Amino acid sequence: MKKTLGPSPTIYPMPALLVGTYSDDGLPNAMATAWAGACSAEPPCVGVAIRPNRRTHHNIQARRAFTVNVPSVALAAKVDYLGIVSGNDEPNKLARAGISTAPGNHIDAPLVLDCPINLECRLAHSVDLNCHVYFIGEVIEVHCDESLVGADGKIDVAALAPLVYCTSVREYWGLGEPVGKAYSIGKSLATGRSK
Amino acid sequence: MKKTLGPSPTIYPMPALLVGTYSDDGLPNAMATAWAGACSAEPPCVGVAIRPNRRTHHNIQARRAFTVNVPSVALAAKVDYLGIVSGNDEPNKLARAGISTAPGNHIDAPLVLDCPINLECRLAHSVDLNCHVYFIGEVIEVHCDESLVGADGKIDVAALAPLVYCTSVREYWGLGEPVGKAYSIGKSLATGRSK
């Protein structure tokens, strides 16, 4: 039996990401968001939902660029801090959190060096959804800790240990174990072999 | 040291979701996507990226509605099948996969009953991103297996056991363990107590 919970964006899992921007004074800023995802392949795009009262909202509009940074579980407390505190209230919050950045290679936004994966994004679309703007950025380049990239070019997910956000309980979780290969474990159904 | 990987939407984790729609012949359809996420709170919105060659793309435009369905790890092989095979090639793919549906209460799209969480969504925005359209739907209602909802109204994440998609390696994973409470574990940084 199902129970109705009322309307909310109840998706599992969500990522716990940092969105990096430069403020008008040139200081790097980053905020945490779980409301984000991949949007397209050609061009590669990702989207992030940002409230208008966040410094990030102004910064993305001003510089038309942002980074998406994928933290590991070890960074959980700092990610949480960067979600709680707005750059409008604490302009130097990255220094306070002991977070380091470097300029993007292609766009006017900072890479969060503490995160093992950084996406450089150029603003492509802004969708006004009332309480949030959904900013869709074209991914221009992806940086990854070289220790996480295998000889086959694939990312070592267990070593990455990405941070997972679980809505409703409002908790961060870690990843567990592999369940199966995509584009593979469903093939037996496609051919009818398992019917 | 970081390594550049070239541009792609390299976000971790991604959800592995089923998007439910009705086809023109009235048959329920569902496809898997990992390119999806929460977009806003008021109104609550979620987005899903769909290629124009999928039946789902036509169906969402025709009925201006879709469901987002959150599977557990036990459904991984069926989810994978529903991602591999388009409803344009196998119009009755849900029956083939042994998947059951029921009509939404508020919108013209089917709930995938095999998934413990179902979101009824009314199409609000369509963003054309060339190879994909990013469909943003307003969440009208959320259904959840009542066995997963505690007395406090919160969802039991461990029992839900949501399916996680990991890009690059193209694998499904399960969730691990809780890492910490959001809006909480970063507070010591906000007050400076841990500095």
Short mmCIF file of C-alpha atoms in Angstrom, two decimals:
data_model
loop_
_atom_site.label_atom_id
_atom_site.label_comp_id
_atom_site.label_asym_id
_atom_site.label_seq_id
_atom_site.Cartn_x
_atom_site.Cartn_y
_atom_site.Cartn_z
CA MET A 1 0.00 0.00 0.00
CA LYS A 2 1.16 3.48 -0.85
CA LYS A 3 0.76 6.61 1.24
CA THR A 4 0.60 10.15 -0.18
CA LEU A 5 3.19 12.53 1.20
CA GLY A 6 2.23 15.77 -0.53
CA PRO A 7 4.25 17.41 -3.29
CA SER A 8 8.03 17.78 -2.99
CA PRO A 9 10.97 16.83 -5.24
CA THR A 10 11.47 13.42 -3.61
CA ILE A 11 14.28 11.93 -5.71
CA TYR A 12 16.82 9.37 -4.39
CA PRO A 13 19.75 9.62 -4.49
CA MET A 14 20.73 13.27 -4.87
CA PRO A 15 24.32 14.45 -5.27
CA ALA A 16 25.91 16.81 -2.71
CA LEU A 17 27.83 19.23 -4.92
CA LEU A 18 29.65 22.52 -4.58
CA VAL A 19 28.92 25.29 -7.07
CA GLY A 20 31.93 27.59 -7.50
CA THR A 21 31.72 31.22 -8.64
CA TYR A 22 33.60 34.50 -8.35
CA SER A 23 31.96 37.37 -6.47
CA ASP A 24 32.09 40.98 -7.70
CA ASP A 25 35.03 41.66 -5.37
CA GLY A 26 36.96 38.81 -6.99
CA LEU A 27 36.70 36.48 -4.00
CA PRO A 28 35.98 32.85 -4.85
CA ASN A 29 32.70 31.54 -3.48
CA ALA A 30 31.13 28.09 -3.30
CA MET A 31 27.80 26.81 -2.09
CA ALA A 32 26.44 23.33 -1.62
CA THR A 33 23.43 22.07 -3.51
CA ALA A 34 21.79 18.69 -3.95
CA TRP A 35 19.38 20.03 -6.54
CA ALA A 36 21.39 19.42 -9.64
CA GLY A 37 21.85 16.91 -12.43
CA ALA A 38 22.98 16.08 -15.93
CA CYS A 39 20.80 17.62 -18.65
CA SER A 40 22.25 16.71 -22.06
CA ALA A 41 25.15 15.09 -23.92
CA GLU A 42 25.84 17.15 -27.07
CA PRO A 43 26.56 19.74 -25.88
CA PRO A 44 27.22 18.27 -22.43
CA CYS A 45 25.16 20.25 -19.92
CA VAL A 46 24.45 20.14 -16.20
CA GLY A 47 21.93 22.11 -14.17
CA VAL A 48 21.96 23.56 -10.66
CA ALA A 49 19.02 25.06 -8.74
CA ILE A 50 19.94 28.29 -6.92
CA ARG A 51 17.76 30.57 -4.79
CA PRO A 52 17.89 34.28 -5.69
CA ASN A 53 19.07 35.21 -2.18
CA ARG A 54 22.34 33.29 -2.60
CA ARG A 55 25.49 35.08 -3.68
CA THR A 56 25.96 32.30 -6.23
CA HIS A 57 22.78 33.43 -8.02
CA HIS A 58 24.18 36.90 -8.61
CA ASN A 59 27.65 35.59 -9.42
CA ILE A 60 26.46 33.18 -12.11
CA GLN A 61 24.43 35.91 -13.77
CA ALA A 62 27.32 38.39 -13.58
CA ARG A 63 30.07 36.15 -14.96
CA ARG A 64 27.90 33.70 -16.90
CA ALA A 65 29.99 30.84 -15.58
CA PHE A 66 30.20 28.41 -12.67
CA THR A 67 31.95 25.22 -11.66
CA VAL A 68 30.34 22.05 -10.36
CA ASN A 69 32.59 20.28 -7.90
CA VAL A 70 32.11 16.69 -6.71
CA PRO A 71 33.25 16.16 -3.10
CA SER A 72 34.22 12.93 -1.37
CA VAL A 73 32.60 11.86 1.91
CA ALA A 74 35.64 13.17 3.81
CA LEU A 75 34.55 16.71 2.90
CA ALA A 76 31.00 16.29 4.30
CA ALA A 77 31.21 18.81 7.17
CA LYS A 78 32.70 21.52 4.94
CA VAL A 79 30.09 20.86 2.25
CA ASP A 80 27.39 21.19 4.88
CA TYR A 81 28.85 24.48 6.13
CA LEU A 82 28.96 25.82 2.56
CA GLY A 83 25.27 24.96 2.25
CA ILE A 84 24.25 26.52 5.55
CA VAL A 85 26.07 29.84 5.17
CA SER A 86 25.50 32.21 2.24
CA GLY A 87 28.38 34.15 0.73
CA ASN A 88 26.17 37.21 1.19
CA ASP A 89 26.53 36.82 4.98
CA GLU A 90 30.09 35.45 5.07
CA PRO A 91 31.90 36.64 1.92
CA ASN A 92 35.08 34.83 2.89
CA LYS A 93 33.45 31.54 3.79
CA LEU A 94 35.87 29.45 1.73
CA ALA A 95 38.83 30.70 3.75
CA ARG A 96 36.89 30.06 6.93
CA ALA A 97 36.25 26.48 5.83
CA GLY A 98 39.87 26.03 4.76
CA ILE A 99 38.85 25.42 1.15
CA SER A 100 41.32 26.12 -1.69
CA THR A 101 40.49 27.18 -5.23
CA ALA A 102 42.24 27.85 -8.52
CA PRO A 103 40.95 29.73 -11.56
CA GLY A 104 39.20 27.71 -14.23
CA ASN A 105 41.15 27.16 -17.44
CA HIS A 106 38.33 28.15 -19.77
CA ILE A 107 35.71 30.04 -17.77
CA ASP A 108 35.52 32.80 -15.19
CA ALA A 109 34.84 30.65 -12.12
CA PRO A 110 37.02 28.87 -9.55
CA LEU A 111 37.79 25.16 -9.30
CA VAL A 112 37.35 23.87 -5.74
CA LEU A 113 40.62 22.01 -5.34
CA ASP A 114 39.45 20.03 -2.29
CA CYS A 115 36.97 18.24 -4.56
CA PRO A 116 38.38 15.40 -6.69
CA ILE A 117 36.22 16.29 -9.71
CA ASN A 118 35.59 19.78 -11.13
CA LEU A 119 33.39 20.72 -14.07
CA GLU A 120 33.94 24.06 -15.80
CA CYS A 121 30.55 25.31 -17.00
CA ARG A 122 29.54 28.20 -19.21
CA LEU A 123 25.99 29.45 -18.53
CA ALA A 124 23.72 28.32 -21.35
CA HIS A 125 20.13 28.65 -20.03
CA SER A 126 18.39 30.12 -16.99
CA VAL A 127 14.93 28.79 -16.13
CA ASP A 128 13.06 30.94 -13.60
CA LEU A 129 11.10 28.57 -11.33
CA ASN A 130 9.97 31.19 -8.81
CA CYS A 131 11.90 30.29 -5.65
CA HIS A 132 14.89 28.95 -7.58
CA VAL A 133 16.52 29.63 -10.91
CA TYR A 134 17.63 26.46 -12.65
CA PHE A 135 20.95 27.40 -14.25
CA ILE A 136 22.00 25.07 -17.06
CA GLY A 137 25.68 25.25 -17.95
CA GLU A 138 27.57 23.74 -20.84
CA VAL A 139 30.44 21.64 -19.50
CA ILE A 140 33.61 22.92 -21.17
CA GLU A 141 36.13 20.75 -19.33
CA VAL A 142 36.26 18.15 -16.56
CA HIS A 143 39.18 17.84 -14.15
CA CYS A 144 39.71 14.74 -12.02
CA ASP A 145 42.37 13.73 -9.50
CA GLU A 146 44.71 11.66 -11.62
CA SER A 147 44.95 9.04 -8.87
CA LEU A 148 41.26 8.27 -9.50
CA VAL A 149 41.58 7.76 -13.27
CA GLY A 150 42.49 4.25 -14.38
CA ALA A 151 44.49 3.23 -17.45
CA ASP A 152 41.14 2.73 -19.23
CA GLY A 153 40.26 6.38 -18.54
CA LYS A 154 37.43 5.41 -16.20
CA ILE A 155 36.95 6.89 -12.73
CA ASP A 156 37.51 4.66 -9.67
CA VAL A 157 34.15 5.19 -7.97
CA ALA A 158 35.06 3.42 -4.73
CA ALA A 159 38.16 5.60 -4.32
CA LEU A 160 36.19 8.72 -5.28
CA ALA A 161 33.73 7.92 -2.46
CA PRO A 162 31.20 10.53 -3.59
CA LEU A 163 28.93 12.18 -1.06
CA VAL A 164 25.23 11.32 -1.41
CA TYR A 165 22.41 13.52 -0.14
CA CYS A 166 19.22 11.83 1.05
CA THR A 167 16.16 14.08 1.15
CA SER A 168 13.35 13.68 3.74
CA VAL A 169 15.81 12.51 6.43
CA ARG A 170 18.24 15.28 5.36
CA GLU A 171 21.32 13.10 5.74
CA TYR A 172 24.57 12.59 3.88
CA TRP A 173 25.36 8.99 3.00
CA GLY A 174 28.23 7.16 1.37
CA LEU A 175 28.07 4.76 -1.56
CA GLY A 176 27.80 1.04 -0.90
CA GLU A 177 28.63 -1.72 -3.36
CA PRO A 178 28.22 -2.23 -7.12
CA VAL A 179 24.90 -3.81 -8.07
CA GLY A 180 25.53 -4.46 -11.77
CA LYS A 181 26.67 -3.14 -15.12
CA ALA A 182 24.40 -0.67 -16.90
CA TYR A 183 23.45 -1.41 -20.52
CA SER A 184 24.13 -5.01 -19.60
CA ILE A 185 22.17 -6.55 -16.72
CA GLY A 186 18.87 -5.78 -18.49
CA LYS A 187 19.87 -7.40 -21.77
CA SER A 188 18.49 -10.81 -20.85
CA LEU A 189 15.04 -9.23 -20.61
CA ALA A 190 15.52 -7.55 -23.97
CA THR A 191 16.28 -10.84 -25.71
CA GLY A 192 13.66 -12.69 -23.71
CA ARG A 193 16.22 -15.22 -22.49
CA SER A 194 15.15 -14.85 -18.88
CA LYS A 195 11.41 -14.94 -19.53
CA MET B 1 47.45 16.60 -9.52
CA LYS B 2 44.40 16.80 -11.70
CA LYS B 3 43.94 15.36 -15.16
CA THR B 4 41.56 16.76 -17.79
CA LEU B 5 39.01 14.28 -19.09
CA GLY B 6 37.25 16.38 -21.73
CA PRO B 7 33.70 17.69 -21.39
CA SER B 8 30.90 15.45 -20.16
CA PRO B 9 28.27 15.76 -17.39
CA THR B 10 30.41 13.98 -14.78
CA ILE B 11 28.24 14.22 -11.66
CA TYR B 12 28.32 11.67 -8.80
CA PRO B 13 26.02 10.22 -7.71
CA MET B 14 23.20 10.14 -10.24
CA PRO B 15 19.79 8.61 -9.57
CA ALA B 16 18.51 5.70 -11.65
CA LEU B 17 14.86 6.62 -12.19
CA LEU B 18 11.93 5.48 -14.29
CA VAL B 19 9.92 8.08 -16.19
CA GLY B 20 6.32 6.93 -16.70
CA THR B 21 4.05 8.12 -19.51
CA TYR B 22 1.07 7.01 -21.57
CA SER B 23 1.53 6.37 -25.30
CA ASP B 24 -1.00 7.47 -27.90
CA ASP B 25 -2.49 3.95 -27.93
CA GLY B 26 -3.10 4.21 -24.18
CA LEU B 27 -0.36 1.73 -23.23
CA PRO B 28 1.73 2.72 -20.22
CA ASN B 29 5.40 3.26 -20.95
CA ALA B 30 8.45 3.80 -18.76
CA MET B 31 12.09 4.50 -19.51
CA ALA B 32 15.14 4.70 -17.28
CA THR B 33 17.15 7.86 -16.93
CA ALA B 34 19.95 8.99 -14.65
CA TRP B 35 19.89 12.52 -16.04
CA ALA B 36 17.38 14.05 -13.69
CA GLY B 37 17.18 16.06 -10.52
CA ALA B 38 15.27 18.41 -8.25
CA CYS B 39 14.86 21.93 -9.67
CA SER B 40 12.81 24.00 -7.24
CA ALA B 41 10.76 23.99 -4.03
CA GLU B 42 7.80 26.36 -4.51
CA PRO B 43 6.41 25.08 -6.76
CA PRO B 44 8.21 21.75 -6.27
CA CYS B 45 9.75 20.79 -9.62
CA VAL B 46 11.94 18.00 -10.96
CA GLY B 47 13.60 17.68 -14.37
CA VAL B 48 14.34 14.75 -16.65
CA ALA B 49 16.51 14.73 -19.79
CA ILE B 50 14.92 12.81 -22.67
CA ARG B 51 16.23 12.24 -26.21
CA PRO B 52 13.76 13.05 -29.01
CA ASN B 53 13.94 9.48 -30.37
CA ARG B 54 12.41 8.04 -27.20
CA ARG B 55 8.69 7.35 -27.01
CA THR B 56 8.70 9.16 -23.68
CA HIS B 57 9.65 12.41 -25.46
CA HIS B 58 6.52 12.30 -27.62
CA ASN B 59 4.35 11.10 -24.76
CA ILE B 60 5.33 13.92 -22.40
CA GLN B 61 4.63 16.51 -25.09
CA ALA B 62 1.30 14.90 -25.99
CA ARG B 63 -0.10 14.52 -22.47
CA ARG B 64 1.92 17.24 -20.75
CA ALA B 65 2.50 14.90 -17.82
CA PHE B 66 4.89 12.25 -16.56
CA THR B 67 5.75 10.36 -13.41
CA VAL B 68 9.18 9.99 -11.83
CA ASN B 69 9.54 6.66 -10.10
CA VAL B 70 12.32 5.78 -7.64
CA PRO B 71 13.34 2.10 -7.79
CA SER B 72 15.09 0.01 -5.17
CA VAL B 73 18.25 -1.95 -5.98
CA ALA B 74 16.18 -5.12 -6.35
CA LEU B 75 14.69 -3.66 -9.55
CA ALA B 76 18.11 -2.97 -11.16
CA ALA B 77 17.87 -5.43 -14.07
CA LYS B 78 14.38 -4.23 -15.04
CA VAL B 79 15.45 -0.60 -14.79
CA ASP B 80 18.39 -1.37 -17.05
CA TYR B 81 16.11 -3.09 -19.58
CA LEU B 82 13.78 -0.09 -19.58
CA GLY B 83 16.78 2.11 -20.36
CA ILE B 84 18.15 -0.10 -23.14
CA VAL B 85 14.88 -0.63 -25.04
CA SER B 86 12.76 2.24 -26.39
CA GLY B 87 8.99 2.07 -26.33
CA ASN B 88 9.18 2.94 -30.02
CA ASP B 89 10.77 -0.46 -30.69
CA GLU B 90 8.93 -2.48 -28.01
CA PRO B 91 5.62 -0.73 -27.28
CA ASN B 92 4.68 -3.30 -24.65
CA LYS B 93 8.00 -3.31 -22.85
CA LEU B 94 6.45 -2.92 -19.39
CA ALA B 95 4.51 -6.17 -19.78
CA ARG B 96 7.67 -7.86 -21.07
CA ALA B 97 9.54 -6.70 -17.96
CA GLY B 98 6.69 -7.74 -15.67
CA ILE B 99 6.18 -4.16 -14.51
CA SER B 100 2.77 -3.04 -13.17
CA THR B 101 1.27 0.44 -13.34
CA ALA B 102 -1.77 2.33 -12.12
CA PRO B 103 -3.16 5.66 -13.35
CA GLY B 104 -1.95 8.79 -11.57
CA ASN B 105 -4.50 10.43 -9.29
CA HIS B 106 -3.97 13.94 -10.64
CA ILE B 107 -2.19 13.71 -13.98
CA ASP B 108 -2.41 11.72 -17.20
CA ALA B 109 0.58 9.41 -16.62
CA PRO B 110 1.04 6.01 -14.96
CA LEU B 111 2.57 5.27 -11.55
CA VAL B 112 5.11 2.43 -11.73
CA LEU B 113 3.87 0.29 -8.86
CA ASP B 114 7.11 -1.75 -8.63
CA CYS B 115 8.88 1.43 -7.49
CA PRO B 116 8.44 2.39 -3.81
CA ILE B 117 8.23 6.13 -4.58
CA ASN B 118 6.23 7.78 -7.37
CA LEU B 119 6.06 11.48 -8.23
CA GLU B 120 3.13 12.78 -10.28
CA CYS B 121 4.41 15.62 -12.46
CA ARG B 122 2.66 18.14 -14.67
CA LEU B 123 4.86 19.48 -17.48
CA ALA B 124 5.90 23.04 -16.64
CA HIS B 125 8.90 23.84 -18.89
CA SER B 126 10.70 22.23 -21.82
CA VAL B 127 14.31 23.29 -22.45
CA ASP B 128 15.62 22.22 -25.86
CA LEU B 129 19.29 21.25 -25.40
CA ASN B 130 19.83 19.81 -28.89
CA CYS B 131 20.27 16.07 -28.25
CA HIS B 132 17.97 16.08 -25.24
CA VAL B 133 14.97 18.05 -24.08
CA TYR B 134 15.08 18.83 -20.37
CA PHE B 135 11.48 18.47 -19.25
CA ILE B 136 10.73 20.20 -15.95
CA GLY B 137 7.58 19.01 -14.23
CA GLU B 138 5.75 20.40 -11.24
CA VAL B 139 5.35 17.68 -8.63
CA ILE B 140 1.64 17.45 -7.82
CA GLU B 141 1.77 14.49 -5.45
CA VAL B 142 4.25 11.97 -4.05
CA HIS B 143 3.33 8.37 -3.25
CA CYS B 144 5.52 6.17 -1.05
CA ASP B 145 5.21 2.59 0.19
CA GLU B 146 3.67 3.08 3.62
CA SER B 147 6.09 0.53 5.10
CA LEU B 148 8.91 3.00 4.34
CA VAL B 149 7.33 6.00 6.07
CA GLY B 150 8.05 6.34 9.78
CA ALA B 151 5.80 7.82 12.46
CA ASP B 152 7.71 11.09 11.97
CA GLY B 153 6.71 11.12 8.28
CA LYS B 154 10.31 10.59 7.15
CA ILE B 155 11.37 7.97 4.63
CA ASP B 156 13.48 5.01 5.82
CA VAL B 157 16.38 5.36 3.38
CA ALA B 158 18.07 2.07 4.28
CA ALA B 159 14.84 0.15 3.66
CA LEU B 160 14.20 2.11 0.46
CA ALA B 161 17.64 1.00 -0.81
CA PRO B 162 17.59 3.41 -3.78
CA LEU B 163 19.47 2.52 -6.94
CA VAL B 164 22.47 4.75 -7.70
CA TYR B 165 23.91 5.26 -11.18
CA CYS B 166 27.64 5.89 -11.50
CA THR B 167 28.71 7.50 -14.76
CA SER B 168 32.09 6.79 -16.43
CA VAL B 169 32.08 3.17 -15.20
CA ARG B 170 28.39 2.87 -16.17
CA GLU B 171 27.47 0.83 -13.10
CA TYR B 172 24.58 0.68 -10.69
CA TRP B 173 25.52 0.87 -7.02
CA GLY B 174 23.69 0.66 -3.72
CA LEU B 175 23.82 3.14 -0.86
CA GLY B 176 26.29 2.61 1.97
CA GLU B 177 26.06 4.15 5.41
CA PRO B 178 25.00 7.54 6.82
CA VAL B 179 27.85 10.05 7.02
CA GLY B 180 26.14 12.83 8.97
CA LYS B 181 23.14 15.10 9.39
CA ALA B 182 22.71 17.89 6.86
CA TYR B 183 22.22 21.44 8.17
CA SER B 184 24.03 20.18 11.24
CA ILE B 185 27.54 18.73 10.81
CA GLY B 186 28.75 22.00 9.27
CA LYS B 187 27.44 24.20 12.08
CA SER B 188 30.65 24.05 14.09
CA LEU B 189 32.43 25.71 11.14
CA ALA B 190 29.71 28.37 10.96
CA THR B 191 30.16 29.36 14.59
CA GLY B 192 33.92 28.98 14.41
CA ARG B 193 33.96 26.55 17.32
CA SER B 194 36.12 24.06 15.46
CA LYS B 195 38.60 26.59 14.14
#
